[in-house]
Amino acid sequence: RKYAAISSSEQRQSYKNDFNAEYNEYRDLHARIERITRRFTQLDAKLKQLLQGSEEYKVKTELKTPEKSSFCS
């Protein structure tokens, strides 16, 4: 455990300063992850609309599963 129980107002302020120093970075990273997750959700929905067995479907499915993809060999 990085932080001990708060036992003084100075310690509380120190913890608060640590939190505030990193909170903006946390929010930025969280927003970035949220945008990426939304994009993957959109791409997955688009893939589901493609005709199974079509060339476009095969290519996009292969890109979706890189462990099976020749592109990542």
Coordinates of C-alpha atoms in Angstrom, one line a residue:
R1 CA 0.0 0.0 0.0
K2 CA 1.5 3.3 -1.1
Y3 CA -0.3 5.6 1.3
A4 CA -0.7 5.1 5.1
A5 CA -3.9 6.2 6.9
I6 CA -4.1 10.0 7.1
S7 CA -3.1 11.2 10.6
S8 CA -2.6 14.9 10.0
S9 CA -3.8 17.8 7.9
E10 CA -0.3 18.1 6.4
Q11 CA -0.4 14.4 5.3
R12 CA -4.0 14.9 3.9
Q13 CA -2.8 17.9 1.9
S14 CA 0.2 16.0 0.6
Y15 CA -2.1 13.1 -0.6
K16 CA -4.4 15.7 -2.2
N17 CA -1.5 17.3 -4.0
D18 CA -0.3 13.9 -5.3
F19 CA -3.8 13.2 -6.5
N20 CA -4.2 16.6 -8.2
A21 CA -0.8 16.3 -9.8
E22 CA -1.8 13.2 -11.7
Y23 CA -5.5 13.6 -12.1
N24 CA -5.3 15.5 -15.4
E25 CA -3.2 12.9 -17.0
Y26 CA -5.6 10.2 -15.7
R27 CA -8.5 12.1 -17.3
D28 CA -6.7 12.5 -20.6
L29 CA -5.8 8.8 -20.7
H30 CA -9.3 7.8 -19.7
A31 CA -10.8 9.9 -22.5
R32 CA -8.3 8.5 -25.0
I33 CA -9.2 4.9 -24.0
E34 CA -12.9 5.8 -24.3
R35 CA -12.5 7.2 -27.8
I36 CA -10.5 4.1 -28.9
T37 CA -13.2 1.8 -27.4
R38 CA -15.9 3.6 -29.2
R39 CA -14.0 3.3 -32.5
F40 CA -13.6 -0.5 -32.0
T41 CA -17.3 -0.7 -31.3
Q42 CA -18.1 1.2 -34.5
L43 CA -15.7 -1.0 -36.5
D44 CA -17.2 -4.2 -35.0
A45 CA -20.7 -3.0 -35.9
K46 CA -19.6 -2.2 -39.5
L47 CA -18.0 -5.7 -39.8
K48 CA -21.3 -7.3 -38.7
Q49 CA -23.0 -5.5 -41.6
L50 CA -20.7 -7.0 -44.2
L51 CA -21.8 -10.0 -46.2
Q52 CA -20.2 -13.1 -44.6
G53 CA -17.9 -14.8 -47.1
S54 CA -17.3 -11.6 -49.2
E55 CA -13.7 -10.6 -49.9
E56 CA -14.1 -7.4 -47.8
Y57 CA -15.5 -9.5 -44.9
K58 CA -12.5 -11.9 -45.1
V59 CA -9.9 -9.1 -45.1
K60 CA -11.5 -7.2 -42.2
T61 CA -12.0 -10.4 -40.2
E62 CA -8.3 -11.3 -40.7
L63 CA -7.3 -7.8 -39.6
K64 CA -9.6 -8.2 -36.5
T65 CA -7.7 -11.3 -35.3
P66 CA -4.0 -10.6 -35.7
E67 CA -2.9 -13.8 -34.1
K68 CA -4.3 -15.6 -37.2
S69 CA -3.3 -12.9 -39.6
S70 CA -0.5 -13.2 -42.1
F71 CA -0.1 -9.4 -41.8
C72 CA 1.5 -9.8 -38.4
S73 CA 3.9 -12.7 -39.2

